[in-house]
Amino acid sequence: MVRVICLLIGYVFGLFQTAYLYGRLHGVDIRNYGSGNAGTTNTLRVFGTKAGLLVLFGDILKCILAVVITGVIFGKTHGDMVYLLKMYAAAGAIIGHNFPFYLKFKGGKGIAATAGLILSFHPYLIPMGVILFFGAFFLTHYVSLGSLLVYAGFLIETIILGQSGVFGMTQPLLNEMYVILVLLTVMAYWKHRENIKRLLGGTERKTYLTHKNTESGNAGPENKEA
């Protein structure tokens, strides 16, 4: 039962659709522009860098809050499995972000929310996330590539840390946590299936933190894709 509660806590936080709400404040539905995704990258392309960073912060924060609140509520009573419960809460936040019921289950891809999980789950994971994402991004300007590498690295390092005793849980609880993370990784790759096709085909769009997004025709409501 406690697992379900943590999952629901996360899902409620995940329903705060930062990109969608930002777009509505400006009179548009972000899902009808650019890539159609209610996330950071599409917001950056449609509205610009400041808007993209604001959405990024909001989506990271909602997962951090879900994880932290879960730890506060259950840390003392379920200390032997608190990391597992935090993973459930984070999974709920990512699912809520990707599949918000009030938007007909059409949300984002969950990468910024996953960044919130990495930042709040364990400090050992942070350097890996920063190096993989920003290394790939600044070398290639492919947000999708950095995101996919982060998920793979997150999964691998979590298993290594778990088997090294860092999380202080029994093997059955660790295995349960690994399964959740594997499912999240599979979901992330599935949500990025079109990006993967474009990466393999050399047609993936690049993203910049400057006006180059507009110059390449990727930004602005006027550039709605068919």
Short mmCIF file of C-alpha atoms in Angstrom, two decimals:
data_model
loop_
_atom_site.label_atom_id
_atom_site.label_comp_id
_atom_site.label_asym_id
_atom_site.label_seq_id
_atom_site.Cartn_x
_atom_site.Cartn_y
_atom_site.Cartn_z
CA MET A 1 0.00 0.00 0.00
CA VAL A 2 2.82 2.40 0.85
CA ARG A 3 4.21 1.91 -2.65
CA VAL A 4 0.91 2.96 -4.21
CA ILE A 5 0.77 6.03 -1.97
CA CYS A 6 4.26 7.09 -3.07
CA LEU A 7 3.37 6.51 -6.71
CA LEU A 8 0.26 8.68 -6.32
CA ILE A 9 2.21 11.41 -4.53
CA GLY A 10 4.55 11.56 -7.49
CA TYR A 11 1.76 11.46 -10.05
CA VAL A 12 0.03 14.45 -8.46
CA PHE A 13 3.24 16.49 -8.66
CA GLY A 14 3.82 15.30 -12.21
CA LEU A 15 0.48 16.72 -13.28
CA PHE A 16 1.88 20.24 -12.98
CA GLN A 17 2.57 20.67 -16.69
CA THR A 18 4.98 23.59 -16.75
CA ALA A 19 5.27 23.83 -20.55
CA TYR A 20 1.55 23.56 -21.11
CA LEU A 21 0.75 26.15 -18.44
CA TYR A 22 3.40 28.53 -19.77
CA GLY A 23 1.97 28.21 -23.25
CA ARG A 24 -1.57 28.85 -22.03
CA LEU A 25 -0.40 32.01 -20.31
CA HIS A 26 0.71 33.15 -23.75
CA GLY A 27 -2.50 32.05 -25.47
CA VAL A 28 -1.26 28.87 -27.15
CA ASP A 29 -1.22 25.14 -26.58
CA ILE A 30 2.45 24.15 -26.78
CA ARG A 31 1.40 20.71 -28.00
CA ASN A 32 0.19 22.26 -31.26
CA TYR A 33 3.57 23.77 -32.12
CA GLY A 34 7.05 22.59 -32.92
CA SER A 35 7.46 18.92 -32.08
CA GLY A 36 4.13 18.84 -30.24
CA ASN A 37 5.85 17.84 -27.04
CA ALA A 38 4.98 19.56 -23.74
CA GLY A 39 8.53 19.76 -22.51
CA THR A 40 11.63 21.88 -22.15
CA THR A 41 13.16 21.46 -25.61
CA ASN A 42 9.98 22.29 -27.49
CA THR A 43 9.33 25.28 -25.24
CA LEU A 44 12.85 26.55 -25.90
CA ARG A 45 12.30 26.23 -29.65
CA VAL A 46 8.87 27.83 -29.61
CA PHE A 47 9.28 30.57 -27.00
CA GLY A 48 13.03 30.99 -26.55
CA THR A 49 15.77 30.27 -24.05
CA LYS A 50 14.27 32.02 -21.00
CA ALA A 51 10.99 30.16 -21.38
CA GLY A 52 12.82 26.89 -21.88
CA LEU A 53 14.87 27.36 -18.74
CA LEU A 54 11.76 28.26 -16.74
CA VAL A 55 10.02 25.10 -17.89
CA LEU A 56 13.14 23.07 -17.20
CA PHE A 57 13.28 24.40 -13.64
CA GLY A 58 9.59 23.70 -13.05
CA ASP A 59 9.75 20.14 -14.33
CA ILE A 60 12.90 19.37 -12.34
CA LEU A 61 11.43 20.90 -9.20
CA LYS A 62 8.21 18.90 -9.25
CA CYS A 63 10.09 15.61 -9.21
CA ILE A 64 12.48 16.83 -6.52
CA LEU A 65 9.52 17.83 -4.34
CA ALA A 66 7.87 14.44 -4.82
CA VAL A 67 11.06 12.61 -3.85
CA VAL A 68 11.89 14.86 -0.89
CA ILE A 69 8.35 14.80 0.52
CA THR A 70 8.28 11.01 0.23
CA GLY A 71 11.55 10.83 2.15
CA VAL A 72 10.21 13.12 4.87
CA ILE A 73 6.97 11.18 5.25
CA PHE A 74 8.38 7.66 5.17
CA GLY A 75 12.04 8.11 6.05
CA LYS A 76 11.64 7.24 9.73
CA THR A 77 9.00 4.53 9.42
CA HIS A 78 10.42 2.82 6.31
CA GLY A 79 14.10 3.68 6.51
CA ASP A 80 15.13 0.27 5.19
CA MET A 81 13.34 0.90 1.91
CA VAL A 82 13.25 4.67 1.62
CA TYR A 83 15.22 4.71 -1.64
CA LEU A 84 12.75 2.31 -3.18
CA LEU A 85 9.86 4.52 -2.09
CA LYS A 86 11.61 7.58 -3.50
CA MET A 87 11.93 5.73 -6.80
CA TYR A 88 8.20 5.02 -6.76
CA ALA A 89 7.48 8.70 -6.12
CA ALA A 90 9.80 9.77 -8.92
CA ALA A 91 8.24 7.21 -11.27
CA GLY A 92 4.83 8.65 -10.44
CA ALA A 93 6.06 12.18 -11.21
CA ILE A 94 7.52 11.10 -14.54
CA ILE A 95 4.37 9.19 -15.48
CA GLY A 96 2.23 12.17 -14.47
CA HIS A 97 4.39 14.43 -16.63
CA ASN A 98 4.25 12.08 -19.62
CA PHE A 99 0.61 11.07 -19.30
CA PRO A 100 -1.48 13.77 -17.54
CA PHE A 101 -5.08 12.60 -17.43
CA TYR A 102 -6.53 16.10 -17.83
CA LEU A 103 -4.61 16.60 -21.10
CA LYS A 104 -5.84 13.31 -22.55
CA PHE A 105 -2.55 11.68 -21.47
CA LYS A 106 -0.51 13.80 -23.90
CA GLY A 107 2.38 15.35 -22.00
CA GLY A 108 6.15 15.41 -22.28
CA LYS A 109 8.94 12.87 -22.43
CA GLY A 110 9.98 13.02 -18.78
CA ILE A 111 13.65 13.94 -19.16
CA ALA A 112 13.58 17.11 -17.04
CA ALA A 113 11.57 15.27 -14.39
CA THR A 114 14.19 12.51 -14.50
CA ALA A 115 16.85 15.16 -13.93
CA GLY A 116 14.96 16.02 -10.76
CA LEU A 117 15.14 12.37 -9.74
CA ILE A 118 18.90 12.24 -10.32
CA LEU A 119 19.48 15.48 -8.40
CA SER A 120 17.43 14.39 -5.39
CA PHE A 121 18.01 10.63 -5.27
CA HIS A 122 21.70 10.38 -4.35
CA PRO A 123 24.62 12.82 -4.78
CA TYR A 124 26.82 10.13 -6.35
CA LEU A 125 24.56 10.18 -9.41
CA ILE A 126 24.80 13.90 -10.14
CA PRO A 127 28.27 14.06 -11.78
CA MET A 128 27.30 11.25 -14.16
CA GLY A 129 24.14 13.05 -15.25
CA VAL A 130 25.89 16.38 -15.76
CA ILE A 131 28.82 14.93 -17.72
CA LEU A 132 26.74 12.70 -19.99
CA PHE A 133 24.05 15.22 -20.82
CA PHE A 134 26.07 18.38 -21.22
CA GLY A 135 28.98 16.55 -22.80
CA ALA A 136 26.70 15.12 -25.51
CA PHE A 137 24.73 18.35 -25.87
CA PHE A 138 27.64 20.74 -26.31
CA LEU A 139 29.43 18.35 -28.65
CA THR A 140 26.43 17.59 -30.87
CA HIS A 141 23.59 19.95 -29.85
CA TYR A 142 21.28 16.94 -29.79
CA VAL A 143 19.14 17.11 -26.65
CA SER A 144 17.69 13.69 -27.37
CA LEU A 145 21.12 12.04 -27.51
CA GLY A 146 22.13 13.55 -24.17
CA SER A 147 18.83 12.48 -22.64
CA LEU A 148 19.16 8.89 -23.82
CA LEU A 149 22.75 8.66 -22.60
CA VAL A 150 21.74 9.99 -19.19
CA TYR A 151 19.06 7.33 -18.80
CA ALA A 152 21.46 4.54 -19.75
CA GLY A 153 24.11 5.91 -17.40
CA PHE A 154 21.59 6.40 -14.60
CA LEU A 155 20.43 2.80 -14.85
CA ILE A 156 23.95 1.38 -14.92
CA GLU A 157 25.29 3.53 -12.07
CA THR A 158 22.24 2.89 -9.88
CA ILE A 159 22.76 -0.85 -10.21
CA ILE A 160 26.47 -0.49 -9.43
CA LEU A 161 25.75 1.66 -6.37
CA GLY A 162 23.00 -0.68 -5.23
CA GLN A 163 25.19 -3.76 -5.48
CA SER A 164 27.92 -1.87 -3.62
CA GLY A 165 25.61 -1.36 -0.63
CA VAL A 166 25.22 2.40 -1.01
CA PHE A 167 21.42 2.32 -0.64
CA GLY A 168 21.44 -0.02 2.35
CA MET A 169 18.61 -2.22 1.09
CA THR A 170 18.17 -5.96 0.85
CA GLN A 171 18.59 -7.61 -2.54
CA PRO A 172 14.84 -8.16 -3.14
CA LEU A 173 14.18 -4.44 -2.56
CA LEU A 174 17.11 -3.52 -4.78
CA ASN A 175 15.81 -5.80 -7.52
CA GLU A 176 12.40 -4.12 -7.27
CA MET A 177 14.03 -0.70 -7.60
CA TYR A 178 16.04 -1.88 -10.62
CA VAL A 179 12.87 -3.13 -12.30
CA ILE A 180 11.20 0.28 -11.85
CA LEU A 181 14.22 2.04 -13.31
CA VAL A 182 14.41 -0.39 -16.23
CA LEU A 183 10.73 0.33 -16.98
CA LEU A 184 11.37 4.08 -16.80
CA THR A 185 14.33 3.68 -19.15
CA VAL A 186 12.26 1.65 -21.61
CA MET A 187 9.51 4.29 -21.46
CA ALA A 188 12.03 7.08 -22.10
CA TYR A 189 13.47 5.29 -25.11
CA TRP A 190 9.96 4.56 -26.41
CA LYS A 191 8.98 8.21 -26.03
CA HIS A 192 12.13 9.09 -27.99
CA ARG A 193 11.60 6.47 -30.71
CA GLU A 194 11.17 9.10 -33.44
CA ASN A 195 14.24 10.96 -32.19
CA ILE A 196 16.22 7.72 -32.33
CA LYS A 197 15.14 7.18 -35.94
CA ARG A 198 16.22 10.71 -36.84
CA LEU A 199 19.53 10.33 -34.99
CA LEU A 200 20.27 7.14 -36.90
CA GLY A 201 19.22 8.80 -40.14
CA GLY A 202 21.18 11.98 -39.51
CA THR A 203 18.07 14.19 -39.61
CA GLU A 204 17.61 14.98 -35.91
CA ARG A 205 17.17 18.71 -35.24
CA LYS A 206 19.82 20.47 -33.24
CA THR A 207 19.01 22.75 -30.34
CA TYR A 208 20.93 25.83 -29.30
CA LEU A 209 20.79 28.10 -26.27
CA THR A 210 20.82 31.09 -28.60
CA HIS A 211 18.83 32.66 -31.42
CA LYS A 212 20.05 29.92 -33.76
CA ASN A 213 16.89 27.95 -32.98
CA THR A 214 14.85 30.64 -34.68
CA GLU A 215 17.26 30.92 -37.56
CA SER A 216 16.93 27.21 -38.28
CA GLY A 217 13.17 27.52 -38.40
CA ASN A 218 12.42 25.56 -35.26
CA ALA A 219 11.03 28.30 -33.05
CA GLY A 220 7.95 30.42 -32.81
CA PRO A 221 4.24 29.59 -32.97
CA GLU A 222 4.30 30.72 -36.57
CA ASN A 223 6.45 27.69 -37.41
CA LYS A 224 3.88 25.08 -36.44
CA GLU A 225 4.70 21.72 -37.92
CA ALA A 226 2.13 19.82 -39.95
#
